[in-house]
Amino acid sequence: MDDCIFCKIIRGEIPSTKIYEDGDAFAFLDIAPVNVGHTLVVPKQHFKNVYETPDEVLQKVMTAAKKIAEALKALPSDGVNVTINNDSAAGQVVFHFHVHVIPRIAGDGFPLWHSRRPYNEGEAKGTAEKIMRGL
Ligand code: 5GP
Ligand code: ZN
């Protein structure tokens, strides 16, 4: 895609610090890391988000993300977040599907969930039914 920043990175038109590349996936350091080593794994082909990415491409990208998660053990890290933001409300800013692989340090303070609450009476069952209708 012509005006996509990640497509430009994959084509080498914008510099990046490349970590990994295979036939389907490309991985590079995030320009503004949560922690040092924060890596983005993307399909080489442009897809907007998880919904639009074909299953076989998702598999390839997630396999690459797992490889990178394991390799990040070479850095100071006590754990790793493997996350995907889909659509603006979920924090997606770059609309080329990407997986964040983020090394975590105990006590680094990166807020994972803003707030949580228990389900009200009957709410979990009704919610599960709605989700299952979409499967
Ligand atoms: P999103 O919020 O869309 O899930 O994440 C996009 C990520 O891309 C952000 O973490 C941001 O720092 C990173 N990013 C945006 N522009 C560039 C860039 O030009 N180069 C690199 N390496 N990362 C970028
Ligand atoms: Zn793209």
PDB file of C-alpha atoms and ligand atoms in Angstrom:
ATOM      1  CA  MET A   1       0.000   0.000   0.000  1.00  0.00           C
ATOM      2  CA  ASP A   2       1.515   3.283  -1.153  1.00  0.00           C
ATOM      3  CA  ASP A   3       0.937   5.524   1.862  1.00  0.00           C
ATOM      4  CA  CYS A   4       1.296   2.937   4.636  1.00  0.00           C
ATOM      5  CA  ILE A   5       4.224   3.580   6.957  1.00  0.00           C
ATOM      6  CA  PHE A   6       4.795  -0.134   7.685  1.00  0.00           C
ATOM      7  CA  CYS A   7       4.670  -1.034   3.965  1.00  0.00           C
ATOM      8  CA  LYS A   8       7.330   1.643   3.459  1.00  0.00           C
ATOM      9  CA  ILE A   9       9.434   0.113   6.247  1.00  0.00           C
ATOM     10  CA  ILE A  10       9.086  -3.363   4.675  1.00  0.00           C
ATOM     11  CA  ARG A  11      10.123  -1.950   1.271  1.00  0.00           C
ATOM     12  CA  GLY A  12      13.106  -0.215   2.917  1.00  0.00           C
ATOM     13  CA  GLU A  13      11.850   3.257   1.986  1.00  0.00           C
ATOM     14  CA  ILE A  14      11.793   4.252   5.671  1.00  0.00           C
ATOM     15  CA  PRO A  15      14.647   3.076   7.901  1.00  0.00           C
ATOM     16  CA  SER A  16      13.944   0.631  10.695  1.00  0.00           C
ATOM     17  CA  THR A  17      15.918  -1.635  12.987  1.00  0.00           C
ATOM     18  CA  LYS A  18      15.107  -5.034  11.530  1.00  0.00           C
ATOM     19  CA  ILE A  19      15.033  -8.043  13.855  1.00  0.00           C
ATOM     20  CA  TYR A  20      13.654 -10.791  11.632  1.00  0.00           C
ATOM     21  CA  GLU A  21      12.351 -11.494   8.148  1.00  0.00           C
ATOM     22  CA  ASP A  22      10.966 -14.540   6.355  1.00  0.00           C
ATOM     23  CA  GLY A  23       8.736 -15.041   3.324  1.00  0.00           C
ATOM     24  CA  ASP A  24       5.599 -13.780   5.074  1.00  0.00           C
ATOM     25  CA  ALA A  25       6.624 -11.826   8.152  1.00  0.00           C
ATOM     26  CA  PHE A  26       8.845  -8.865   8.985  1.00  0.00           C
ATOM     27  CA  ALA A  27       9.830  -7.677  12.467  1.00  0.00           C
ATOM     28  CA  PHE A  28      11.464  -4.461  13.605  1.00  0.00           C
ATOM     29  CA  LEU A  29      11.990  -2.468  16.787  1.00  0.00           C
ATOM     30  CA  ASP A  30       9.170  -0.110  17.747  1.00  0.00           C
ATOM     31  CA  ILE A  31      10.362   3.486  17.410  1.00  0.00           C
ATOM     32  CA  ALA A  32       8.930   4.352  20.842  1.00  0.00           C
ATOM     33  CA  PRO A  33       9.367   1.242  22.982  1.00  0.00           C
ATOM     34  CA  VAL A  34       7.474   0.534  26.187  1.00  0.00           C
ATOM     35  CA  ASN A  35      10.668  -1.273  27.196  1.00  0.00           C
ATOM     36  CA  VAL A  36      13.915  -1.784  25.293  1.00  0.00           C
ATOM     37  CA  GLY A  37      13.398  -4.561  22.725  1.00  0.00           C
ATOM     38  CA  HIS A  38       9.686  -3.816  22.092  1.00  0.00           C
ATOM     39  CA  THR A  39       9.231  -5.349  18.644  1.00  0.00           C
ATOM     40  CA  LEU A  40       6.521  -5.115  15.988  1.00  0.00           C
ATOM     41  CA  VAL A  41       5.816  -8.163  13.843  1.00  0.00           C
ATOM     42  CA  VAL A  42       3.888  -7.525  10.628  1.00  0.00           C
ATOM     43  CA  PRO A  43       2.794  -9.466   7.571  1.00  0.00           C
ATOM     44  CA  LYS A  44       4.725  -8.404   4.469  1.00  0.00           C
ATOM     45  CA  GLN A  45       1.402  -8.047   2.664  1.00  0.00           C
ATOM     46  CA  HIS A  46      -0.805  -5.164   3.747  1.00  0.00           C
ATOM     47  CA  PHE A  47      -3.866  -6.071   5.837  1.00  0.00           C
ATOM     48  CA  LYS A  48      -5.654  -3.541   8.013  1.00  0.00           C
ATOM     49  CA  ASN A  49      -6.327  -5.523  11.175  1.00  0.00           C
ATOM     50  CA  VAL A  50      -6.904  -8.995  12.594  1.00  0.00           C
ATOM     51  CA  TYR A  51     -10.305  -9.280  10.911  1.00  0.00           C
ATOM     52  CA  GLU A  52      -8.885  -8.698   7.433  1.00  0.00           C
ATOM     53  CA  THR A  53      -5.770 -10.840   7.804  1.00  0.00           C
ATOM     54  CA  PRO A  54      -6.197 -14.354   6.372  1.00  0.00           C
ATOM     55  CA  ASP A  55      -5.818 -17.199   8.886  1.00  0.00           C
ATOM     56  CA  GLU A  56      -2.712 -18.617   7.216  1.00  0.00           C
ATOM     57  CA  VAL A  57      -1.009 -15.207   7.385  1.00  0.00           C
ATOM     58  CA  LEU A  58      -1.995 -14.824  11.051  1.00  0.00           C
ATOM     59  CA  GLN A  59      -0.384 -18.172  11.758  1.00  0.00           C
ATOM     60  CA  LYS A  60       2.856 -17.145  10.070  1.00  0.00           C
ATOM     61  CA  VAL A  61       2.977 -13.807  11.895  1.00  0.00           C
ATOM     62  CA  MET A  62       2.176 -15.355  15.282  1.00  0.00           C
ATOM     63  CA  THR A  63       4.842 -18.017  14.770  1.00  0.00           C
ATOM     64  CA  ALA A  64       7.361 -15.245  14.089  1.00  0.00           C
ATOM     65  CA  ALA A  65       6.094 -13.342  17.156  1.00  0.00           C
ATOM     66  CA  LYS A  66       6.639 -16.422  19.332  1.00  0.00           C
ATOM     67  CA  LYS A  67      10.190 -16.808  17.980  1.00  0.00           C
ATOM     68  CA  ILE A  68      10.878 -13.184  18.868  1.00  0.00           C
ATOM     69  CA  ALA A  69       9.275 -13.521  22.320  1.00  0.00           C
ATOM     70  CA  GLU A  70      11.710 -16.356  23.027  1.00  0.00           C
ATOM     71  CA  ALA A  71      14.681 -14.401  21.643  1.00  0.00           C
ATOM     72  CA  LEU A  72      13.808 -11.406  23.830  1.00  0.00           C
ATOM     73  CA  LYS A  73      14.944 -13.499  26.794  1.00  0.00           C
ATOM     74  CA  ALA A  74      18.417 -12.323  25.733  1.00  0.00           C
ATOM     75  CA  LEU A  75      17.454  -8.897  27.141  1.00  0.00           C
ATOM     76  CA  PRO A  76      16.567  -7.979  30.696  1.00  0.00           C
ATOM     77  CA  SER A  77      12.956  -9.178  30.916  1.00  0.00           C
ATOM     78  CA  ASP A  78      10.760 -10.932  33.443  1.00  0.00           C
ATOM     79  CA  GLY A  79       7.863 -11.583  31.065  1.00  0.00           C
ATOM     80  CA  VAL A  80       6.444 -10.620  27.698  1.00  0.00           C
ATOM     81  CA  ASN A  81       3.186  -9.178  26.379  1.00  0.00           C
ATOM     82  CA  VAL A  82       2.110 -10.283  22.904  1.00  0.00           C
ATOM     83  CA  THR A  83      -0.674  -7.901  21.947  1.00  0.00           C
ATOM     84  CA  ILE A  84      -2.664  -6.734  18.945  1.00  0.00           C
ATOM     85  CA  ASN A  85      -4.623  -3.476  18.838  1.00  0.00           C
ATOM     86  CA  ASN A  86      -7.546  -3.477  16.394  1.00  0.00           C
ATOM     87  CA  ASP A  87      -9.270  -0.220  15.452  1.00  0.00           C
ATOM     88  CA  SER A  88      -8.836   3.221  17.014  1.00  0.00           C
ATOM     89  CA  ALA A  89     -10.915   2.526  20.131  1.00  0.00           C
ATOM     90  CA  ALA A  90      -8.518  -0.315  20.945  1.00  0.00           C
ATOM     91  CA  GLY A  91      -5.465   1.905  20.419  1.00  0.00           C
ATOM     92  CA  GLN A  92      -4.591   1.023  16.829  1.00  0.00           C
ATOM     93  CA  VAL A  93      -2.758   3.952  15.271  1.00  0.00           C
ATOM     94  CA  VAL A  94      -1.047   2.294  12.302  1.00  0.00           C
ATOM     95  CA  PHE A  95      -3.562   0.454  10.134  1.00  0.00           C
ATOM     96  CA  HIS A  96      -1.260  -2.288   8.890  1.00  0.00           C
ATOM     97  CA  PHE A  97      -1.856  -5.357  11.072  1.00  0.00           C
ATOM     98  CA  HIS A  98       0.919  -5.774  13.628  1.00  0.00           C
ATOM     99  CA  VAL A  99       1.721  -7.763  16.744  1.00  0.00           C
ATOM    100  CA  HIS A 100       3.476  -6.017  19.621  1.00  0.00           C
ATOM    101  CA  VAL A 101       6.023  -8.204  21.412  1.00  0.00           C
ATOM    102  CA  ILE A 102       6.912  -6.289  24.559  1.00  0.00           C
ATOM    103  CA  PRO A 103       9.480  -7.403  27.110  1.00  0.00           C
ATOM    104  CA  ARG A 104       8.251  -6.632  30.618  1.00  0.00           C
ATOM    105  CA  ILE A 105      10.316  -5.862  33.658  1.00  0.00           C
ATOM    106  CA  ALA A 106       8.812  -6.542  37.086  1.00  0.00           C
ATOM    107  CA  GLY A 107       7.535  -3.221  38.416  1.00  0.00           C
ATOM    108  CA  ASP A 108       7.944  -1.325  35.116  1.00  0.00           C
ATOM    109  CA  GLY A 109       4.542   0.265  35.714  1.00  0.00           C
ATOM    110  CA  PHE A 110       3.183  -0.194  32.167  1.00  0.00           C
ATOM    111  CA  PRO A 111      -0.601  -0.182  32.776  1.00  0.00           C
ATOM    112  CA  LEU A 112      -2.121  -3.273  31.172  1.00  0.00           C
ATOM    113  CA  TRP A 113      -5.804  -2.792  32.004  1.00  0.00           C
ATOM    114  CA  HIS A 114      -7.374   0.549  32.823  1.00  0.00           C
ATOM    115  CA  SER A 115     -10.110  -0.858  35.041  1.00  0.00           C
ATOM    116  CA  ARG A 116     -11.937  -4.106  35.617  1.00  0.00           C
ATOM    117  CA  ARG A 117     -15.184  -5.115  37.307  1.00  0.00           C
ATOM    118  CA  PRO A 118     -16.986  -8.363  38.059  1.00  0.00           C
ATOM    119  CA  TYR A 119     -20.033  -9.370  35.961  1.00  0.00           C
ATOM    120  CA  ASN A 120     -23.467  -8.546  37.321  1.00  0.00           C
ATOM    121  CA  GLU A 121     -25.941 -11.388  38.008  1.00  0.00           C
ATOM    122  CA  GLY A 122     -26.731 -13.205  34.705  1.00  0.00           C
ATOM    123  CA  GLU A 123     -24.558 -10.868  32.651  1.00  0.00           C
ATOM    124  CA  ALA A 124     -21.784 -13.399  31.929  1.00  0.00           C
ATOM    125  CA  LYS A 125     -24.255 -15.992  30.588  1.00  0.00           C
ATOM    126  CA  GLY A 126     -26.021 -13.437  28.327  1.00  0.00           C
ATOM    127  CA  THR A 127     -22.669 -12.117  27.123  1.00  0.00           C
ATOM    128  CA  ALA A 128     -21.366 -15.599  26.342  1.00  0.00           C
ATOM    129  CA  GLU A 129     -24.536 -16.371  24.378  1.00  0.00           C
ATOM    130  CA  LYS A 130     -24.124 -13.220  22.252  1.00  0.00           C
ATOM    131  CA  ILE A 131     -20.465 -14.023  21.516  1.00  0.00           C
ATOM    132  CA  MET A 132     -21.239 -17.652  20.691  1.00  0.00           C
ATOM    133  CA  ARG A 133     -23.886 -16.592  18.146  1.00  0.00           C
ATOM    134  CA  GLY A 134     -21.046 -14.917  16.213  1.00  0.00           C
ATOM    135  CA  LEU A 135     -18.814 -17.982  16.133  1.00  0.00           C
TER     136      LEU A 135
HETATM  137  P1  5GP B   1      -0.565   0.655  17.393  1.00  0.00           P
HETATM  138  O1  5GP B   1      -0.924   1.715  18.405  1.00  0.00           O
HETATM  139  O2  5GP B   1      -1.104   0.969  16.014  1.00  0.00           O
HETATM  140  O3  5GP B   1      -0.907  -0.723  17.873  1.00  0.00           O
HETATM  141  O4  5GP B   1       1.015   0.663  17.332  1.00  0.00           O
HETATM  142  C1  5GP B   1       1.750   1.327  16.361  1.00  0.00           C
HETATM  143  C2  5GP B   1       3.182   1.316  16.836  1.00  0.00           C
HETATM  144  O5  5GP B   1       3.992   1.684  15.743  1.00  0.00           O
HETATM  145  C3  5GP B   1       3.471   2.291  17.964  1.00  0.00           C
HETATM  146  O6  5GP B   1       3.936   1.558  19.096  1.00  0.00           O
HETATM  147  C4  5GP B   1       4.526   3.227  17.389  1.00  0.00           C
HETATM  148  O7  5GP B   1       5.519   3.578  18.312  1.00  0.00           O
HETATM  149  C5  5GP B   1       5.079   2.423  16.235  1.00  0.00           C
HETATM  150  N1  5GP B   1       5.542   3.226  15.121  1.00  0.00           N
HETATM  151  C6  5GP B   1       4.864   4.244  14.503  1.00  0.00           C
HETATM  152  N2  5GP B   1       5.585   4.750  13.502  1.00  0.00           N
HETATM  153  C7  5GP B   1       6.748   4.031  13.456  1.00  0.00           C
HETATM  154  C8  5GP B   1       7.895   4.100  12.623  1.00  0.00           C
HETATM  155  O8  5GP B   1       8.017   4.919  11.707  1.00  0.00           O
HETATM  156  N3  5GP B   1       8.885   3.216  12.894  1.00  0.00           N
HETATM  157  C9  5GP B   1       8.803   2.290  13.892  1.00  0.00           C
HETATM  158  N4  5GP B   1       9.840   1.485  14.060  1.00  0.00           N
HETATM  159  N5  5GP B   1       7.731   2.216  14.701  1.00  0.00           N
HETATM  160  C10 5GP B   1       6.709   3.072  14.487  1.00  0.00           C
HETATM  161 ZN    ZN B   2       0.880  -1.536   4.963  1.00  0.00          ZN
END
